[in-house]
């Protein structure tokens, strides 16, 4: 009995180029393969969703679209999460990485450590790197879009200000300045 983990099933840039090239009967430029890999992190469903929309996604690197993936995140992933998990993800979305402490301080979720570990274990677009967790780039983009659509400008500024203060207290000056 073999066990596969996330790194075993992720597509590489070359695999993305070969798969899309076979599907489209054309050579996929390396730069486009790299862009798609960066956007999807090799996640097969995201590759399909990003590239199945229209042929133009495979011809212009700037046009790799997100609407299907973002809709997928909304309907199939985010809305099925419990409220504490949603609050944790939205409350820490402005951070470059998430720690259990940032979840407690910024989102007010005491179970942050447990929730983050579960999201990582279940490959729910959150991966652990040392003591920190990182959201998949497209999932983070979805979270930021969700915040923009559901919050007032004042609420967004307050969340960014709180995040900046947290980052400064954590010694992450550059990340705080990027807000």
Short mmCIF file of N, CA and C in Angstrom, two decimals:
data_model
loop_
_atom_site.label_atom_id
_atom_site.label_comp_id
_atom_site.label_asym_id
_atom_site.label_seq_id
_atom_site.Cartn_x
_atom_site.Cartn_y
_atom_site.Cartn_z
N UNK A 1 0.85 -1.18 0.00
CA UNK A 1 0.00 0.00 0.00
C UNK A 1 0.90 1.24 0.00
N UNK A 2 0.75 2.09 -1.00
CA UNK A 2 1.55 3.31 -1.12
C UNK A 2 0.75 4.50 -0.60
N UNK A 3 1.48 5.46 -0.11
CA UNK A 3 0.86 6.68 0.39
C UNK A 3 1.36 7.85 -0.45
N UNK A 4 0.44 8.68 -0.91
CA UNK A 4 0.80 9.86 -1.69
C UNK A 4 0.49 11.10 -0.88
N UNK A 5 1.39 12.07 -0.94
CA UNK A 5 1.09 13.34 -0.30
C UNK A 5 0.95 14.41 -1.38
N UNK A 6 0.72 15.63 -0.96
CA UNK A 6 0.44 16.74 -1.87
C UNK A 6 1.54 16.92 -2.90
N UNK A 7 2.80 16.82 -2.49
CA UNK A 7 3.91 17.01 -3.44
C UNK A 7 3.94 15.93 -4.51
N UNK A 8 3.43 14.76 -4.22
CA UNK A 8 3.41 13.67 -5.19
C UNK A 8 2.36 13.86 -6.28
N UNK A 9 1.30 14.61 -5.99
CA UNK A 9 0.21 14.73 -6.97
C UNK A 9 0.15 16.10 -7.64
N UNK A 10 0.98 17.03 -7.20
CA UNK A 10 1.01 18.36 -7.82
C UNK A 10 1.62 18.27 -9.21
N UNK A 11 1.11 19.03 -10.14
CA UNK A 11 1.69 19.10 -11.47
C UNK A 11 2.89 20.03 -11.46
N UNK A 12 3.93 19.65 -12.18
CA UNK A 12 5.09 20.52 -12.38
C UNK A 12 4.81 21.40 -13.59
N UNK A 13 5.68 22.37 -13.84
CA UNK A 13 5.53 23.24 -15.01
C UNK A 13 5.54 22.39 -16.28
N UNK A 14 6.48 21.47 -16.38
CA UNK A 14 6.55 20.63 -17.59
C UNK A 14 5.31 19.77 -17.75
N UNK A 15 4.79 19.23 -16.66
CA UNK A 15 3.58 18.42 -16.75
C UNK A 15 2.38 19.26 -17.18
N UNK A 16 2.31 20.48 -16.69
CA UNK A 16 1.23 21.39 -17.11
C UNK A 16 1.33 21.65 -18.60
N UNK A 17 2.54 21.95 -19.06
CA UNK A 17 2.73 22.25 -20.48
C UNK A 17 2.38 21.05 -21.35
N UNK A 18 2.80 19.85 -20.92
CA UNK A 18 2.50 18.63 -21.70
C UNK A 18 1.00 18.36 -21.72
N UNK A 19 0.35 18.45 -20.55
CA UNK A 19 -1.07 18.17 -20.48
C UNK A 19 -1.87 19.15 -21.35
N UNK A 20 -1.60 20.43 -21.19
CA UNK A 20 -2.35 21.43 -21.96
C UNK A 20 -2.00 21.35 -23.44
N UNK A 21 -0.74 21.06 -23.74
CA UNK A 21 -0.33 20.90 -25.13
C UNK A 21 -1.05 19.75 -25.81
N UNK A 22 -1.21 18.63 -25.09
CA UNK A 22 -1.93 17.49 -25.66
C UNK A 22 -3.42 17.81 -25.82
N UNK A 23 -3.98 18.49 -24.85
CA UNK A 23 -5.41 18.83 -24.94
C UNK A 23 -5.69 19.81 -26.06
N UNK A 24 -4.77 20.70 -26.33
CA UNK A 24 -5.00 21.77 -27.30
C UNK A 24 -4.28 21.53 -28.63
N UNK A 25 -3.51 20.44 -28.72
CA UNK A 25 -2.73 20.15 -29.93
C UNK A 25 -1.84 21.32 -30.32
N UNK A 26 -1.21 21.93 -29.35
CA UNK A 26 -0.28 23.02 -29.64
C UNK A 26 0.75 23.08 -28.53
N UNK A 27 1.87 23.69 -28.83
CA UNK A 27 2.93 23.85 -27.85
C UNK A 27 2.57 25.00 -26.91
N UNK A 28 2.71 24.74 -25.63
CA UNK A 28 2.42 25.76 -24.62
C UNK A 28 3.74 26.43 -24.25
N UNK A 29 3.84 27.76 -24.41
CA UNK A 29 5.09 28.44 -24.07
C UNK A 29 5.48 28.20 -22.60
N UNK A 30 6.78 28.12 -22.37
CA UNK A 30 7.24 27.87 -21.00
C UNK A 30 6.78 28.97 -20.05
N UNK A 31 6.81 30.21 -20.50
CA UNK A 31 6.40 31.32 -19.63
C UNK A 31 4.94 31.16 -19.19
N UNK A 32 4.09 30.66 -20.09
CA UNK A 32 2.68 30.46 -19.74
C UNK A 32 2.56 29.29 -18.76
N UNK A 33 3.34 28.24 -18.97
CA UNK A 33 3.33 27.12 -18.03
C UNK A 33 3.77 27.55 -16.65
N UNK A 34 4.79 28.39 -16.59
CA UNK A 34 5.26 28.91 -15.30
C UNK A 34 4.18 29.74 -14.63
N UNK A 35 3.53 30.61 -15.42
CA UNK A 35 2.47 31.47 -14.87
C UNK A 35 1.31 30.64 -14.32
N UNK A 36 0.90 29.64 -15.08
CA UNK A 36 -0.20 28.78 -14.63
C UNK A 36 0.22 28.02 -13.38
N UNK A 37 1.46 27.54 -13.32
CA UNK A 37 1.95 26.83 -12.14
C UNK A 37 1.97 27.74 -10.92
N UNK A 38 2.43 28.99 -11.11
CA UNK A 38 2.44 29.95 -10.00
C UNK A 38 1.03 30.21 -9.49
N UNK A 39 0.10 30.34 -10.41
CA UNK A 39 -1.28 30.65 -10.03
C UNK A 39 -1.96 29.48 -9.33
N UNK A 40 -1.65 28.26 -9.76
CA UNK A 40 -2.37 27.08 -9.27
C UNK A 40 -1.57 26.25 -8.28
N UNK A 41 -0.27 26.47 -8.20
CA UNK A 41 0.65 25.65 -7.40
C UNK A 41 0.52 24.18 -7.76
N UNK A 42 0.21 23.91 -9.03
CA UNK A 42 0.14 22.54 -9.51
C UNK A 42 -1.15 21.81 -9.17
N UNK A 43 -2.13 22.53 -8.64
CA UNK A 43 -3.40 21.92 -8.27
C UNK A 43 -4.19 21.63 -9.54
N UNK A 44 -4.46 20.35 -9.81
CA UNK A 44 -5.06 19.92 -11.07
C UNK A 44 -6.40 20.60 -11.35
N UNK A 45 -7.27 20.65 -10.36
CA UNK A 45 -8.59 21.26 -10.59
C UNK A 45 -8.47 22.73 -10.96
N UNK A 46 -7.55 23.45 -10.34
CA UNK A 46 -7.37 24.86 -10.68
C UNK A 46 -6.82 25.02 -12.08
N UNK A 47 -5.92 24.13 -12.49
CA UNK A 47 -5.39 24.18 -13.85
C UNK A 47 -6.53 24.04 -14.85
N UNK A 48 -7.38 23.07 -14.63
CA UNK A 48 -8.50 22.83 -15.53
C UNK A 48 -9.45 24.02 -15.52
N UNK A 49 -9.79 24.52 -14.33
CA UNK A 49 -10.72 25.65 -14.25
C UNK A 49 -10.16 26.90 -14.90
N UNK A 50 -8.87 27.15 -14.71
CA UNK A 50 -8.27 28.35 -15.29
C UNK A 50 -8.18 28.27 -16.80
N UNK A 51 -7.93 27.11 -17.33
CA UNK A 51 -7.64 27.01 -18.76
C UNK A 51 -8.81 26.52 -19.60
N UNK A 52 -9.87 26.04 -18.99
CA UNK A 52 -11.01 25.53 -19.75
C UNK A 52 -11.97 26.62 -20.20
N UNK A 53 -11.83 27.80 -19.68
CA UNK A 53 -12.80 28.84 -19.99
C UNK A 53 -12.80 29.21 -21.46
N UNK A 54 -11.66 29.63 -21.94
CA UNK A 54 -11.58 30.09 -23.32
C UNK A 54 -10.17 29.84 -23.83
N UNK A 55 -10.04 29.69 -25.11
CA UNK A 55 -8.75 29.46 -25.74
C UNK A 55 -7.78 30.62 -25.47
N UNK A 56 -8.30 31.81 -25.29
CA UNK A 56 -7.42 32.97 -25.09
C UNK A 56 -6.54 32.83 -23.86
N UNK A 57 -6.95 32.03 -22.87
CA UNK A 57 -6.14 31.84 -21.68
C UNK A 57 -4.83 31.14 -22.00
N UNK A 58 -4.82 30.41 -23.10
CA UNK A 58 -3.59 29.71 -23.46
C UNK A 58 -2.75 30.48 -24.46
N UNK A 59 -3.24 31.60 -24.93
CA UNK A 59 -2.48 32.33 -25.92
C UNK A 59 -1.85 33.61 -25.39
N UNK A 60 -2.40 34.18 -24.33
CA UNK A 60 -1.85 35.40 -23.75
C UNK A 60 -1.61 35.19 -22.27
N UNK A 61 -0.38 35.38 -21.86
CA UNK A 61 0.00 35.14 -20.47
C UNK A 61 -0.74 36.05 -19.51
N UNK A 62 -1.05 37.27 -19.93
CA UNK A 62 -1.70 38.22 -19.03
C UNK A 62 -3.15 37.85 -18.77
N UNK A 63 -3.70 36.99 -19.58
CA UNK A 63 -5.13 36.76 -19.50
C UNK A 63 -5.53 35.51 -18.72
N UNK A 64 -4.59 34.90 -18.01
CA UNK A 64 -4.97 33.73 -17.21
C UNK A 64 -6.01 34.21 -16.20
N UNK A 65 -7.23 33.75 -16.35
CA UNK A 65 -8.34 34.27 -15.56
C UNK A 65 -8.58 33.50 -14.28
N UNK A 66 -9.39 34.09 -13.41
CA UNK A 66 -9.62 33.51 -12.11
C UNK A 66 -11.08 33.27 -11.79
N UNK A 67 -12.00 33.72 -12.60
CA UNK A 67 -13.40 33.71 -12.18
C UNK A 67 -13.91 32.32 -11.83
N UNK A 68 -13.59 31.31 -12.60
CA UNK A 68 -14.08 29.96 -12.29
C UNK A 68 -13.47 29.44 -11.00
N UNK A 69 -12.18 29.70 -10.81
CA UNK A 69 -11.51 29.23 -9.60
C UNK A 69 -12.09 29.95 -8.39
N UNK A 70 -12.29 31.26 -8.50
CA UNK A 70 -12.84 32.01 -7.38
C UNK A 70 -14.26 31.55 -7.07
N UNK A 71 -15.04 31.26 -8.09
CA UNK A 71 -16.39 30.73 -7.86
C UNK A 71 -16.32 29.37 -7.19
N UNK A 72 -15.36 28.55 -7.60
CA UNK A 72 -15.18 27.24 -6.98
C UNK A 72 -14.89 27.41 -5.49
N UNK A 73 -13.94 28.31 -5.18
CA UNK A 73 -13.60 28.54 -3.78
C UNK A 73 -14.83 28.97 -2.99
N UNK A 74 -15.62 29.86 -3.56
CA UNK A 74 -16.79 30.37 -2.85
C UNK A 74 -17.81 29.27 -2.57
N UNK A 75 -18.17 28.52 -3.60
CA UNK A 75 -19.27 27.57 -3.47
C UNK A 75 -18.83 26.25 -2.85
N UNK A 76 -17.73 25.73 -3.31
CA UNK A 76 -17.33 24.38 -2.90
C UNK A 76 -16.46 24.34 -1.65
N UNK A 77 -15.82 25.44 -1.32
CA UNK A 77 -14.88 25.40 -0.20
C UNK A 77 -15.33 26.33 0.93
N UNK A 78 -15.26 27.61 0.72
CA UNK A 78 -15.44 28.58 1.79
C UNK A 78 -16.80 28.47 2.47
N UNK A 79 -17.85 28.41 1.68
CA UNK A 79 -19.19 28.39 2.26
C UNK A 79 -19.49 27.12 3.04
N UNK A 80 -18.68 26.09 2.86
CA UNK A 80 -18.86 24.84 3.60
C UNK A 80 -18.06 24.80 4.90
N UNK A 81 -17.23 25.79 5.11
CA UNK A 81 -16.42 25.85 6.33
C UNK A 81 -17.26 26.38 7.49
N UNK A 82 -16.92 25.97 8.71
CA UNK A 82 -17.64 26.49 9.86
C UNK A 82 -17.28 27.97 10.06
N UNK A 83 -18.08 28.66 10.85
CA UNK A 83 -17.92 30.11 11.00
C UNK A 83 -16.58 30.51 11.61
N UNK A 84 -16.06 29.74 12.58
CA UNK A 84 -14.75 30.06 13.15
C UNK A 84 -13.66 29.98 12.10
N UNK A 85 -13.72 28.98 11.24
CA UNK A 85 -12.72 28.83 10.19
C UNK A 85 -12.83 29.98 9.19
N UNK A 86 -14.04 30.34 8.81
CA UNK A 86 -14.23 31.47 7.91
C UNK A 86 -13.68 32.75 8.54
N UNK A 87 -13.99 32.97 9.82
CA UNK A 87 -13.52 34.17 10.53
C UNK A 87 -11.99 34.19 10.59
N UNK A 88 -11.39 33.04 10.87
CA UNK A 88 -9.93 32.94 10.93
C UNK A 88 -9.31 33.29 9.58
N UNK A 89 -9.82 32.71 8.52
CA UNK A 89 -9.24 32.96 7.20
C UNK A 89 -9.42 34.40 6.75
N UNK A 90 -10.60 34.96 6.97
CA UNK A 90 -10.83 36.35 6.58
C UNK A 90 -10.05 37.32 7.47
N UNK A 91 -9.97 37.00 8.75
CA UNK A 91 -9.27 37.88 9.69
C UNK A 91 -7.77 37.93 9.52
N UNK A 92 -7.22 36.94 8.84
CA UNK A 92 -5.77 36.90 8.63
C UNK A 92 -5.37 37.02 7.17
N UNK A 93 -6.31 37.32 6.31
CA UNK A 93 -6.06 37.34 4.86
C UNK A 93 -5.04 38.38 4.43
N UNK A 94 -4.89 39.46 5.18
CA UNK A 94 -3.92 40.49 4.80
C UNK A 94 -2.49 40.11 5.16
N UNK A 95 -2.33 39.05 5.94
CA UNK A 95 -1.00 38.60 6.34
C UNK A 95 -0.33 37.79 5.24
N UNK A 96 1.00 37.88 5.12
CA UNK A 96 1.70 37.03 4.16
C UNK A 96 1.73 35.57 4.61
N UNK A 97 1.66 35.34 5.90
CA UNK A 97 1.57 33.99 6.45
C UNK A 97 0.76 34.06 7.74
N UNK A 98 0.24 32.92 8.16
CA UNK A 98 -0.66 32.88 9.31
C UNK A 98 -0.04 32.03 10.41
N UNK A 99 -0.15 32.51 11.63
CA UNK A 99 0.25 31.72 12.79
C UNK A 99 -0.97 31.56 13.69
N UNK A 100 -0.94 30.56 14.57
CA UNK A 100 -2.06 30.45 15.50
C UNK A 100 -2.26 31.74 16.31
N UNK A 101 -1.16 32.39 16.67
CA UNK A 101 -1.26 33.64 17.44
C UNK A 101 -1.93 34.75 16.62
N UNK A 102 -1.61 34.85 15.34
CA UNK A 102 -2.25 35.89 14.52
C UNK A 102 -3.74 35.60 14.38
N UNK A 103 -4.11 34.33 14.32
CA UNK A 103 -5.53 33.98 14.27
C UNK A 103 -6.26 34.37 15.52
N UNK A 104 -5.60 34.18 16.66
CA UNK A 104 -6.23 34.56 17.94
C UNK A 104 -6.35 36.08 18.04
N UNK A 105 -5.27 36.80 17.72
CA UNK A 105 -5.27 38.25 17.90
C UNK A 105 -6.08 39.00 16.84
N UNK A 106 -5.94 38.62 15.59
CA UNK A 106 -6.60 39.38 14.52
C UNK A 106 -8.02 38.91 14.23
N UNK A 107 -8.28 37.62 14.39
CA UNK A 107 -9.61 37.10 14.07
C UNK A 107 -10.42 36.73 15.31
N UNK A 108 -9.76 36.70 16.47
CA UNK A 108 -10.46 36.35 17.70
C UNK A 108 -10.87 34.90 17.78
N UNK A 109 -10.13 34.03 17.11
CA UNK A 109 -10.47 32.61 17.09
C UNK A 109 -9.47 31.87 17.97
N UNK A 110 -9.94 31.42 19.11
CA UNK A 110 -9.07 30.74 20.08
C UNK A 110 -8.57 29.40 19.56
N UNK A 111 -9.35 28.72 18.72
CA UNK A 111 -8.98 27.40 18.21
C UNK A 111 -8.11 27.49 16.95
N UNK A 112 -7.45 28.61 16.73
CA UNK A 112 -6.68 28.83 15.50
C UNK A 112 -5.66 27.73 15.22
N UNK A 113 -4.96 27.31 16.25
CA UNK A 113 -3.94 26.28 16.06
C UNK A 113 -4.57 25.00 15.51
N UNK A 114 -5.65 24.59 16.11
CA UNK A 114 -6.35 23.37 15.68
C UNK A 114 -6.92 23.53 14.27
N UNK A 115 -7.52 24.66 13.99
CA UNK A 115 -8.14 24.90 12.68
C UNK A 115 -7.08 24.90 11.59
N UNK A 116 -5.98 25.61 11.81
CA UNK A 116 -4.92 25.67 10.81
C UNK A 116 -4.33 24.29 10.55
N UNK A 117 -4.10 23.53 11.60
CA UNK A 117 -3.57 22.17 11.44
C UNK A 117 -4.53 21.30 10.62
N UNK A 118 -5.84 21.43 10.89
CA UNK A 118 -6.83 20.66 10.14
C UNK A 118 -6.87 21.08 8.67
N UNK A 119 -6.81 22.39 8.41
CA UNK A 119 -6.81 22.86 7.02
C UNK A 119 -5.61 22.31 6.27
N UNK A 120 -4.44 22.32 6.92
CA UNK A 120 -3.23 21.78 6.30
C UNK A 120 -3.36 20.28 6.08
N UNK A 121 -3.78 19.57 7.09
CA UNK A 121 -3.92 18.11 7.02
C UNK A 121 -4.86 17.69 5.90
N UNK A 122 -5.92 18.45 5.72
CA UNK A 122 -6.91 18.13 4.69
C UNK A 122 -6.64 18.81 3.35
N UNK A 123 -5.47 19.44 3.22
CA UNK A 123 -5.08 20.12 1.98
C UNK A 123 -6.16 21.07 1.51
N UNK A 124 -6.67 21.85 2.44
CA UNK A 124 -7.74 22.79 2.15
C UNK A 124 -7.15 24.17 1.84
N UNK A 125 -6.21 24.20 0.91
CA UNK A 125 -5.61 25.44 0.41
C UNK A 125 -4.81 26.20 1.44
N UNK A 126 -4.42 25.51 2.51
CA UNK A 126 -3.55 26.07 3.53
C UNK A 126 -2.45 25.04 3.77
N UNK A 127 -1.19 25.49 3.70
CA UNK A 127 -0.05 24.59 3.90
C UNK A 127 0.84 25.12 5.00
N UNK A 128 1.41 24.19 5.75
CA UNK A 128 2.30 24.56 6.85
C UNK A 128 3.74 24.63 6.36
N UNK A 129 4.42 25.70 6.74
CA UNK A 129 5.84 25.89 6.46
C UNK A 129 6.48 26.29 7.78
N UNK A 130 7.07 25.32 8.48
CA UNK A 130 7.62 25.58 9.80
C UNK A 130 6.49 25.85 10.78
N UNK A 131 6.58 26.96 11.49
CA UNK A 131 5.55 27.31 12.46
C UNK A 131 4.43 28.15 11.84
N UNK A 132 4.57 28.51 10.59
CA UNK A 132 3.60 29.37 9.90
C UNK A 132 2.81 28.59 8.87
N UNK A 133 1.69 29.14 8.49
CA UNK A 133 0.84 28.56 7.46
C UNK A 133 0.69 29.58 6.34
N UNK A 134 0.54 29.07 5.13
CA UNK A 134 0.36 29.92 3.96
C UNK A 134 -0.88 29.47 3.20
N UNK A 135 -1.69 30.44 2.79
CA UNK A 135 -2.83 30.13 1.94
C UNK A 135 -2.35 29.98 0.50
N UNK A 136 -2.99 29.10 -0.24
CA UNK A 136 -2.74 29.00 -1.67
C UNK A 136 -2.97 30.40 -2.25
N UNK A 137 -2.12 30.87 -3.18
CA UNK A 137 -2.28 32.24 -3.70
C UNK A 137 -3.67 32.54 -4.25
N UNK A 138 -4.27 31.61 -4.97
CA UNK A 138 -5.60 31.88 -5.50
C UNK A 138 -6.65 31.91 -4.39
N UNK A 139 -6.47 31.09 -3.37
CA UNK A 139 -7.41 31.09 -2.25
C UNK A 139 -7.27 32.40 -1.48
N UNK A 140 -6.04 32.87 -1.30
CA UNK A 140 -5.82 34.16 -0.62
C UNK A 140 -6.46 35.29 -1.43
N UNK A 141 -6.31 35.21 -2.74
CA UNK A 141 -6.93 36.22 -3.60
C UNK A 141 -8.45 36.19 -3.43
N UNK A 142 -9.01 34.99 -3.36
CA UNK A 142 -10.45 34.87 -3.11
C UNK A 142 -10.83 35.52 -1.78
N UNK A 143 -10.05 35.24 -0.73
CA UNK A 143 -10.35 35.80 0.59
C UNK A 143 -10.32 37.33 0.56
N UNK A 144 -9.31 37.89 -0.10
CA UNK A 144 -9.21 39.36 -0.19
C UNK A 144 -10.38 39.94 -0.99
N UNK A 145 -10.78 39.23 -2.03
CA UNK A 145 -11.94 39.68 -2.81
C UNK A 145 -13.20 39.61 -1.97
N UNK A 146 -13.35 38.55 -1.20
CA UNK A 146 -14.52 38.40 -0.32
C UNK A 146 -14.57 39.56 0.68
N UNK A 147 -13.41 39.93 1.24
CA UNK A 147 -13.35 41.05 2.18
C UNK A 147 -13.77 42.34 1.48
N UNK A 148 -13.25 42.56 0.28
CA UNK A 148 -13.56 43.78 -0.46
C UNK A 148 -15.05 43.88 -0.77
N UNK A 149 -15.68 42.74 -1.05
CA UNK A 149 -17.09 42.73 -1.41
C UNK A 149 -18.03 42.83 -0.20
N UNK A 150 -17.55 42.40 0.96
CA UNK A 150 -18.46 42.32 2.11
C UNK A 150 -18.15 43.33 3.22
N UNK A 151 -17.14 44.16 3.02
CA UNK A 151 -16.75 45.10 4.07
C UNK A 151 -16.78 46.53 3.54
N UNK A 152 -17.01 47.45 4.44
CA UNK A 152 -16.96 48.86 4.07
C UNK A 152 -15.51 49.29 3.97
N UNK A 153 -15.24 50.40 3.29
CA UNK A 153 -13.85 50.90 3.23
C UNK A 153 -13.26 51.13 4.62
N UNK A 154 -14.09 51.60 5.56
CA UNK A 154 -13.61 51.84 6.92
C UNK A 154 -13.22 50.52 7.59
N UNK A 155 -14.03 49.48 7.40
CA UNK A 155 -13.72 48.16 7.98
C UNK A 155 -12.44 47.59 7.39
N UNK A 156 -12.24 47.79 6.11
CA UNK A 156 -11.02 47.30 5.47
C UNK A 156 -9.80 48.04 6.01
N UNK A 157 -9.90 49.37 6.12
CA UNK A 157 -8.78 50.15 6.67
C UNK A 157 -8.46 49.72 8.10
N UNK A 158 -9.49 49.49 8.90
CA UNK A 158 -9.28 49.06 10.27
C UNK A 158 -8.59 47.69 10.32
N UNK A 159 -9.03 46.77 9.47
CA UNK A 159 -8.41 45.43 9.42
C UNK A 159 -6.95 45.54 8.98
N UNK A 160 -6.68 46.38 7.99
CA UNK A 160 -5.30 46.57 7.54
C UNK A 160 -4.45 47.23 8.63
N UNK A 161 -5.03 48.19 9.32
CA UNK A 161 -4.31 48.85 10.42
C UNK A 161 -3.99 47.84 11.53
N UNK A 162 -4.96 47.03 11.92
CA UNK A 162 -4.73 46.01 12.95
C UNK A 162 -3.68 45.00 12.50
N UNK A 163 -3.75 44.62 11.23
CA UNK A 163 -2.76 43.69 10.69
C UNK A 163 -1.38 44.32 10.72
N UNK A 164 -1.29 45.59 10.33
CA UNK A 164 -0.01 46.30 10.35
C UNK A 164 0.58 46.38 11.74
N UNK A 165 -0.24 46.67 12.73
CA UNK A 165 0.23 46.73 14.12
C UNK A 165 0.73 45.35 14.55
N UNK A 166 -0.02 44.30 14.22
CA UNK A 166 0.41 42.95 14.57
C UNK A 166 1.76 42.63 13.92
N UNK A 167 1.90 42.98 12.64
CA UNK A 167 3.16 42.71 11.94
C UNK A 167 4.32 43.48 12.56
N UNK A 168 4.10 44.74 12.90
CA UNK A 168 5.16 45.54 13.52
C UNK A 168 5.58 44.95 14.86
N UNK A 169 4.59 44.55 15.67
CA UNK A 169 4.91 43.93 16.97
C UNK A 169 5.64 42.61 16.79
N UNK A 170 5.42 41.95 15.64
CA UNK A 170 6.07 40.67 15.36
C UNK A 170 7.43 40.85 14.68
N UNK A 171 7.82 42.12 14.48
CA UNK A 171 9.11 42.40 13.85
C UNK A 171 9.11 42.28 12.33
N UNK A 172 7.93 42.27 11.73
CA UNK A 172 7.82 42.14 10.27
C UNK A 172 7.54 43.51 9.66
N UNK A 173 8.52 44.36 9.71
CA UNK A 173 8.36 45.76 9.29
C UNK A 173 8.06 45.87 7.80
N UNK A 174 8.77 45.13 6.97
CA UNK A 174 8.55 45.20 5.52
C UNK A 174 7.13 44.77 5.16
N UNK A 175 6.68 43.67 5.75
CA UNK A 175 5.31 43.19 5.49
C UNK A 175 4.29 44.23 5.94
N UNK A 176 4.54 44.89 7.06
CA UNK A 176 3.63 45.93 7.55
C UNK A 176 3.58 47.11 6.57
N UNK A 177 4.72 47.45 6.03
CA UNK A 177 4.77 48.58 5.08
C UNK A 177 4.07 48.23 3.77
N UNK A 178 4.02 46.96 3.42
CA UNK A 178 3.36 46.55 2.17
C UNK A 178 1.85 46.70 2.25
N UNK A 179 1.30 46.83 3.45
CA UNK A 179 -0.15 47.00 3.57
C UNK A 179 -0.51 48.39 3.10
#
